[in-house]
Tab-separated table of C-alpha atoms in Angstrom:
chain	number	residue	atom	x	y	z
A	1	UNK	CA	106.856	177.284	-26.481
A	2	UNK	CA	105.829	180.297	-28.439
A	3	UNK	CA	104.890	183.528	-27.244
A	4	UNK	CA	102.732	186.199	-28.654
A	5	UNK	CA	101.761	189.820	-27.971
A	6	UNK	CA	99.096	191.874	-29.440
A	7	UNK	CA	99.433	195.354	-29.953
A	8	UNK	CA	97.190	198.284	-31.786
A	9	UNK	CA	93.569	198.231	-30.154
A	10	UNK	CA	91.960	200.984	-29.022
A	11	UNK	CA	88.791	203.454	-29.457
A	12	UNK	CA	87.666	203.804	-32.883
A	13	UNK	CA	84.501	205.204	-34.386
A	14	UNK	CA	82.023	203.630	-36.192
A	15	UNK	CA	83.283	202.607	-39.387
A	16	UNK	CA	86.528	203.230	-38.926
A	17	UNK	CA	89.735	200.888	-39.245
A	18	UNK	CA	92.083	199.128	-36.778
A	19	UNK	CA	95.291	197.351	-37.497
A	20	UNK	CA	96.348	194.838	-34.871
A	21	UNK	CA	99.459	193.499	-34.792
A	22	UNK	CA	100.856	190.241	-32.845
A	23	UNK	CA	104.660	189.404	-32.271
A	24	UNK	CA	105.307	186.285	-32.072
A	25	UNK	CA	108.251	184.263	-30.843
A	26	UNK	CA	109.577	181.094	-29.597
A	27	UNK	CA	110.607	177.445	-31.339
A	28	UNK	CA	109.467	176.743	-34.582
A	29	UNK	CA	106.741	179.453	-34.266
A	30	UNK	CA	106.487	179.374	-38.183
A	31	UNK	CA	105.421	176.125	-38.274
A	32	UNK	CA	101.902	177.252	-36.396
A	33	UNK	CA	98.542	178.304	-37.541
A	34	UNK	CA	97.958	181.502	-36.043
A	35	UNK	CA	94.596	183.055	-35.241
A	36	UNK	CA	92.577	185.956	-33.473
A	37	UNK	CA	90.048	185.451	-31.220
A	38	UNK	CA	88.104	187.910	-29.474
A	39	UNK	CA	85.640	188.627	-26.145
A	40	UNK	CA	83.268	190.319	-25.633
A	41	UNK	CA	82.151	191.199	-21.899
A	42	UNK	CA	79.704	188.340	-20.624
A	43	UNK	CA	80.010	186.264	-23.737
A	44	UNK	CA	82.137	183.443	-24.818
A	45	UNK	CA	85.206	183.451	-26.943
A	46	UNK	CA	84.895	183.694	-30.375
A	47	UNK	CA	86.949	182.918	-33.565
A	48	UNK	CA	87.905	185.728	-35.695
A	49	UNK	CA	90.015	184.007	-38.407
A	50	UNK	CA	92.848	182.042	-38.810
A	51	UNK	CA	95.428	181.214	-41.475
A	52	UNK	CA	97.311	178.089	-41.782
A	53	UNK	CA	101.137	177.683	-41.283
A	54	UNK	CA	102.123	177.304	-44.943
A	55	UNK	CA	100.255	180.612	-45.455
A	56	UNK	CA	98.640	179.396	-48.090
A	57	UNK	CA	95.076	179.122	-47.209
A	58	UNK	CA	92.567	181.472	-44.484
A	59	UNK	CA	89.376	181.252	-42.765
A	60	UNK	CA	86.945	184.081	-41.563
A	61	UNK	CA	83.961	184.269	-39.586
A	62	UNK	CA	80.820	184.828	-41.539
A	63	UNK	CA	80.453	187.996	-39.543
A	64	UNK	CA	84.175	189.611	-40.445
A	65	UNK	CA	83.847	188.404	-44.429
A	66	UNK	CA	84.483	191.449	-46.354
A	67	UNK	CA	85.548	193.864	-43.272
A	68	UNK	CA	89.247	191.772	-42.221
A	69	UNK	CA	91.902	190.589	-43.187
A	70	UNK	CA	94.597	188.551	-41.531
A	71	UNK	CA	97.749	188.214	-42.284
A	72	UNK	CA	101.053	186.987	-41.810
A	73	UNK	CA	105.021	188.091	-41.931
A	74	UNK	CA	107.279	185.662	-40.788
A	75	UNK	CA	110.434	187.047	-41.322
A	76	UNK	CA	109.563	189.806	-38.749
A	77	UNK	CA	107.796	187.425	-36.575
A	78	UNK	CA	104.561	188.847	-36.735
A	79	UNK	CA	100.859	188.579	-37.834
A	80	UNK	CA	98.189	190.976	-38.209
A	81	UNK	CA	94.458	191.591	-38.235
A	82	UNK	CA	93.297	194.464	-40.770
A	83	UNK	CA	90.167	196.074	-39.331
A	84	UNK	CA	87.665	197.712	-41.407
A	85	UNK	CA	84.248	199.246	-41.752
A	86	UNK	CA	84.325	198.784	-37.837
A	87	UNK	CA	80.784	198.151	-35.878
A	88	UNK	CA	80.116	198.718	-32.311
A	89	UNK	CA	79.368	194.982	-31.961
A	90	UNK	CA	82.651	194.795	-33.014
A	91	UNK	CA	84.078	195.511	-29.691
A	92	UNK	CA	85.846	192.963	-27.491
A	93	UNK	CA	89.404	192.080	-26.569
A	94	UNK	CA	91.047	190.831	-29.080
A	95	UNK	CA	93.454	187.990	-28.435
A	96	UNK	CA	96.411	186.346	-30.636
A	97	UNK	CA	96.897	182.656	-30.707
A	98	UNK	CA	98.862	179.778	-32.462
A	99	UNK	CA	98.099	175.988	-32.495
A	100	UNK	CA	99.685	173.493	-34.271
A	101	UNK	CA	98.127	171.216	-36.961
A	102	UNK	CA	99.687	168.221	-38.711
A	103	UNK	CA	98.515	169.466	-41.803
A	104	UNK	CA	100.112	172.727	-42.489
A	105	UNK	CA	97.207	174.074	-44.984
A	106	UNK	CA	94.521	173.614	-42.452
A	107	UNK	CA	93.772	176.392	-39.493
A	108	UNK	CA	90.408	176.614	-37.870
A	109	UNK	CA	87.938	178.523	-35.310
A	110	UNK	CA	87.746	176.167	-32.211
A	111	UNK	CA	89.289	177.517	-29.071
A	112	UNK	CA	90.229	174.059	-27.959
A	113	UNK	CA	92.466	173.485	-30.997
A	114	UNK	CA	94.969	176.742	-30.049
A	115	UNK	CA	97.576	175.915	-27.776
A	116	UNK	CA	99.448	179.287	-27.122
A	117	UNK	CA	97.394	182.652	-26.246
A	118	UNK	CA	98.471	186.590	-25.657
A	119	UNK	CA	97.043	188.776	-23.343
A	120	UNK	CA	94.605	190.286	-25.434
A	121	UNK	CA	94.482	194.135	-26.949
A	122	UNK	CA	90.891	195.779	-26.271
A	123	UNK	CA	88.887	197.241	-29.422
A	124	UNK	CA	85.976	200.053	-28.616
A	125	UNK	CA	84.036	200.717	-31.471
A	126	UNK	CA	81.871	203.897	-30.430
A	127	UNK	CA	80.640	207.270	-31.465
């Protein structure tokens, strides 16, 4: 079991910067890819990025290239999503999760491949 809990969301304006922050705990929790998903109202759940449980290698959604950053500290038990150059389309819950892959350099985007999900930290992007 691992559990997770996002922190750090709130109202922002337009191009302005967020960091989110997600403690995680449990067995073997290092041994997970972690990733952030978000939601926005009336559409489905989307993958942010990810990055794989040796660290070593990350994955972003075309439309976050350039503005996030995710990372990962695993002697405090916790990971983080740097924020930048916000959007209003950028708004959505944003939700922490880890899965675990049999190949520790490999993390990806599919919902279906996380096992383990916080509750989710909302992010308002508006003027």
């Amino acid at each position: 079991q691992v559990q997770l809990m996002e922190s750090g969301g709130g109202l922002v304006q337009p191009g302005g910067s967020l960091r989110l922050s997600c403690a995680t705990s449990g067995s073997s929790s290092d041994f997970y890819a972690v990733a952030w998903f978000r939601q926005a109202p009336g559409k489905e759940r989307e993958g942010v990025a990810c990055i794989s449980s040796s660290d070593d290698n990350t994955y972003y959604a075309d439309f976050v290239k350039g503005r996030f950053t995710i990372s990962r500290d695993k002697a405090k038990g916790t990971m983080y999503l740097q924020t930048n150059s916000l959007k209003p389309e950028d708004t959505a819950v944003y939700y922490c999760t880890a899965g675990y892959y049999t190949d520790s350099l490999r993390c990806g985007l599919v919902v279906d491949e996380y096992d383990y999900w916080g509750q989710g930290t909302q992010v308002t992007v508006s003027s």
